[in-house]
XYZ file of C-alpha atoms in Angstrom:
263
model
C 33.987 29.486 -20.891
C 37.530 29.772 -19.560
C 39.796 30.279 -22.568
C 43.378 31.506 -22.120
C 46.954 31.395 -23.306
C 49.946 31.533 -21.047
C 52.419 34.291 -21.801
C 55.576 32.200 -21.607
C 57.502 31.975 -24.833
C 59.714 29.159 -26.078
C 57.621 26.480 -24.397
C 55.394 23.837 -25.976
C 51.729 24.767 -25.570
C 49.070 22.236 -24.645
C 45.360 22.368 -25.376
C 43.305 21.382 -22.310
C 39.746 20.389 -23.267
C 37.495 20.225 -20.188
C 33.855 19.127 -19.811
C 32.742 20.177 -16.349
C 29.795 18.759 -14.426
C 28.653 19.632 -10.906
C 28.031 16.368 -9.036
C 25.141 17.264 -6.733
C 25.021 14.020 -4.821
C 28.684 14.210 -3.753
C 28.852 18.002 -3.461
C 31.774 18.357 -5.813
C 32.585 19.275 -9.394
C 33.910 16.628 -11.838
C 35.726 17.292 -15.094
C 36.411 15.089 -18.104
C 39.892 16.312 -19.061
C 41.898 15.655 -22.247
C 45.200 17.172 -23.327
C 46.290 17.725 -26.925
C 49.228 19.395 -28.643
C 46.901 21.077 -31.119
C 43.251 21.940 -31.541
C 42.828 18.961 -33.876
C 41.597 16.965 -30.877
C 38.701 19.324 -30.413
C 36.470 17.589 -33.010
C 36.694 14.140 -31.348
C 36.221 15.694 -27.899
C 33.114 17.494 -29.073
C 31.655 14.314 -30.468
C 32.096 12.579 -27.125
C 30.538 15.469 -25.214
C 27.570 15.678 -27.601
C 26.843 12.021 -26.943
C 26.927 12.671 -23.192
C 24.586 15.647 -23.448
C 22.150 13.620 -25.551
C 22.174 10.715 -23.106
C 21.866 12.925 -20.004
C 19.658 15.798 -21.181
C 18.718 16.791 -17.623
C 22.343 17.207 -16.481
C 24.203 20.464 -16.944
C 27.693 20.587 -18.492
C 30.140 23.401 -19.165
C 32.820 23.251 -21.834
C 36.184 24.962 -21.140
C 39.256 25.312 -23.355
C 42.527 26.314 -21.663
C 46.083 26.558 -23.024
C 49.068 26.082 -20.766
C 52.732 25.163 -21.098
C 52.278 21.765 -19.288
C 50.221 18.633 -19.659
C 49.188 18.555 -16.042
C 45.869 19.457 -14.399
C 47.862 21.481 -11.936
C 48.856 23.831 -14.748
C 45.148 24.408 -15.449
C 44.501 25.208 -11.812
C 47.550 27.520 -11.753
C 46.173 29.329 -14.793
C 42.631 29.703 -13.379
C 41.708 29.114 -9.705
C 38.134 28.436 -10.898
C 39.283 24.833 -11.375
C 40.892 24.506 -7.946
C 38.312 22.211 -6.350
C 37.434 20.305 -9.498
C 38.071 16.502 -9.559
C 39.563 15.652 -12.989
C 39.279 12.320 -14.750
C 40.907 11.524 -18.108
C 39.024 8.359 -18.973
C 35.656 8.729 -20.641
C 34.379 5.483 -19.047
C 35.215 6.791 -15.541
C 33.431 10.061 -16.232
C 30.288 8.334 -17.442
C 30.253 6.173 -14.265
C 30.164 9.311 -12.201
C 27.265 10.593 -14.291
C 25.360 7.325 -13.925
C 25.676 7.598 -10.143
C 24.435 11.181 -10.294
C 21.386 10.185 -12.353
C 20.453 7.297 -10.078
C 17.747 8.009 -7.463
C 18.129 6.339 -4.133
C 15.696 5.591 -1.269
C 17.329 8.442 0.642
C 16.369 10.828 -2.168
C 12.713 9.671 -2.004
C 12.675 9.894 1.773
C 14.103 13.403 1.597
C 11.452 14.381 -0.959
C 8.665 13.052 1.235
C 9.902 14.940 4.263
C 10.232 18.095 2.152
C 6.522 17.876 1.387
C 5.035 17.042 4.796
C 5.914 16.629 8.414
C 5.623 13.005 9.546
C 7.097 10.531 11.982
C 9.729 8.104 10.744
C 7.182 5.238 11.103
C 4.819 6.995 8.687
C 7.747 7.888 6.460
C 8.573 4.211 6.066
C 5.023 3.333 5.124
C 4.806 6.188 2.594
C 8.133 5.041 1.126
C 6.681 1.568 0.721
C 3.476 2.730 -0.954
C 5.558 4.935 -3.252
C 7.613 1.860 -4.175
C 4.498 -0.150 -4.952
C 2.964 2.619 -7.022
C 6.153 3.142 -8.983
C 6.447 -0.619 -9.744
C 2.826 -0.765 -10.779
C 3.200 2.175 -13.166
C 6.654 1.464 -14.613
C 7.268 -2.280 -13.945
C 10.594 -1.556 -12.336
C 11.933 -0.704 -8.892
C 12.412 3.009 -8.177
C 15.617 2.433 -6.215
C 18.104 -0.351 -5.408
C 17.736 -0.566 -1.641
C 15.650 -3.516 -0.451
C 12.339 -3.569 1.438
C 12.440 -5.731 4.606
C 9.360 -7.103 6.361
C 9.572 -5.846 9.971
C 6.920 -6.254 12.662
C 5.078 -3.028 11.673
C 5.366 -3.351 7.949
C 7.899 -2.975 5.154
C 11.019 -0.948 5.969
C 13.986 0.306 4.031
C 16.644 -0.304 6.680
C 19.108 2.274 5.290
C 16.484 4.995 5.584
C 15.456 3.768 9.004
C 19.035 4.107 10.227
C 19.148 7.684 8.929
C 15.868 8.801 10.472
C 15.588 6.751 13.665
C 17.002 9.702 15.643
C 13.607 11.296 15.337
C 11.914 8.529 17.357
C 12.078 7.545 20.982
C 11.502 3.876 20.106
C 12.425 1.394 17.370
C 9.859 0.884 14.623
C 9.532 -2.672 15.943
C 8.578 -1.614 19.458
C 6.227 1.357 19.964
C 2.669 0.802 21.187
C 1.706 4.173 19.784
C 3.129 6.553 17.246
C 4.751 8.959 19.674
C 7.833 9.789 17.645
C 9.127 13.278 16.915
C 7.862 14.936 13.724
C 10.511 15.256 11.050
C 10.785 18.909 10.001
C 12.838 20.249 7.089
C 13.457 23.927 6.348
C 13.085 25.763 3.040
C 16.790 25.501 2.175
C 16.573 21.728 2.490
C 13.452 21.571 0.351
C 15.131 23.558 -2.409
C 18.155 21.279 -2.406
C 15.955 18.204 -2.640
C 14.100 19.488 -5.685
C 17.415 20.503 -7.284
C 18.599 16.938 -6.862
C 15.617 15.530 -8.726
C 15.717 18.146 -11.470
C 19.222 16.948 -12.385
C 17.986 13.401 -13.173
C 16.605 12.063 -16.411
C 13.649 10.444 -14.558
C 12.586 13.529 -12.649
C 9.002 13.634 -13.950
C 8.337 9.961 -13.243
C 9.416 10.181 -9.597
C 7.595 13.469 -8.858
C 4.369 12.273 -10.459
C 4.259 8.966 -8.584
C 5.074 10.639 -5.309
C 2.281 13.183 -5.774
C -0.113 10.347 -6.517
C 1.086 8.453 -3.413
C 0.708 11.409 -1.112
C -2.703 12.324 -2.512
C -3.864 8.854 -1.609
C -2.107 8.186 1.686
C -0.981 11.477 3.276
C -4.184 11.809 5.359
C -3.702 8.388 6.972
C -1.948 8.185 10.335
C 1.033 5.868 10.718
C -0.866 2.968 12.276
C -3.552 3.042 9.628
C -0.837 2.683 7.020
C 0.712 -0.156 8.984
C -2.619 -1.945 8.965
C -2.864 -1.526 5.208
C 0.502 -3.174 4.695
C -0.694 -6.103 6.896
C -3.806 -6.920 4.850
C -4.108 -10.560 3.709
C -2.386 -11.144 0.422
C -0.058 -8.128 0.620
C 3.654 -8.689 -0.019
C 4.324 -8.271 3.725
C 1.687 -10.851 4.608
C 3.013 -13.352 2.078
C 6.696 -12.997 2.999
C 6.072 -13.143 6.761
C 3.457 -15.899 6.501
C 0.953 -13.761 8.349
C 3.523 -12.169 10.637
C 5.207 -15.341 11.791
C 8.494 -14.915 9.907
C 9.882 -11.401 10.151
C 12.973 -9.693 8.722
C 12.518 -11.236 5.283
C 13.342 -9.296 2.126
C 10.269 -8.362 0.020
C 11.632 -8.698 -3.452
C 10.668 -6.712 -6.539
C 9.094 -9.685 -8.345
C 6.661 -10.280 -5.485
C 5.590 -6.642 -5.583
C 5.196 -6.831 -9.357
C 3.002 -9.862 -8.971
C 0.967 -8.072 -6.295
C 0.473 -4.969 -8.440
C -0.790 -7.024 -11.349
C -3.665 -8.207 -9.175
C -4.499 -4.875 -7.537
């Protein structure tokens, strides 16, 4: 805890109450910052921070109390350079929005987690991402991330993830006659950062469990075997594309829910 008093005399002193959180997804630190003329504001501030900690038990927070002779955040930074690269917000609602974004898992996070566990081509990655999505919906009756699945020629694809990983392949997912793409390899430092990302979310256990189940079931399949599974009659891909005749259609969550209830 940073706790200090400036040495200037004859100036009004201000109590800076700071709740600091490291925002992993953006690579920066965020602070909920309030300024009071006395420590009487500490009680209300503590009540707010206790609510946050209870709502986000997986996120880490640090409380800091600093006294300076000015109301500004700059005076806090001047007092202690520890706060130099911290992004301050003085509205509780704004701070909670940042936390909600931090707690939300995206398709990129899942793709990163998959590639931290095994080497695969981006075609196989897309199929594993789809089967993870289906398994998660079946188990929890909700989508694991907001990005949409789209029915491409060779099965469901999350286009945002495709754009990120297509550099590993010599051909588009829509084109190759064989799975001749480059294997996606991630080093130990990347793997550690991926797990750290999930450990900071309130749904960590749910995501990790479903992914382990998905990989146990499908990891041994090659990419084209997985493609064939997505093309089976009655699958969401088959229904949306009308047997492959109408491509590039969104496979919505409700259709996948309906499918999981039957399988």
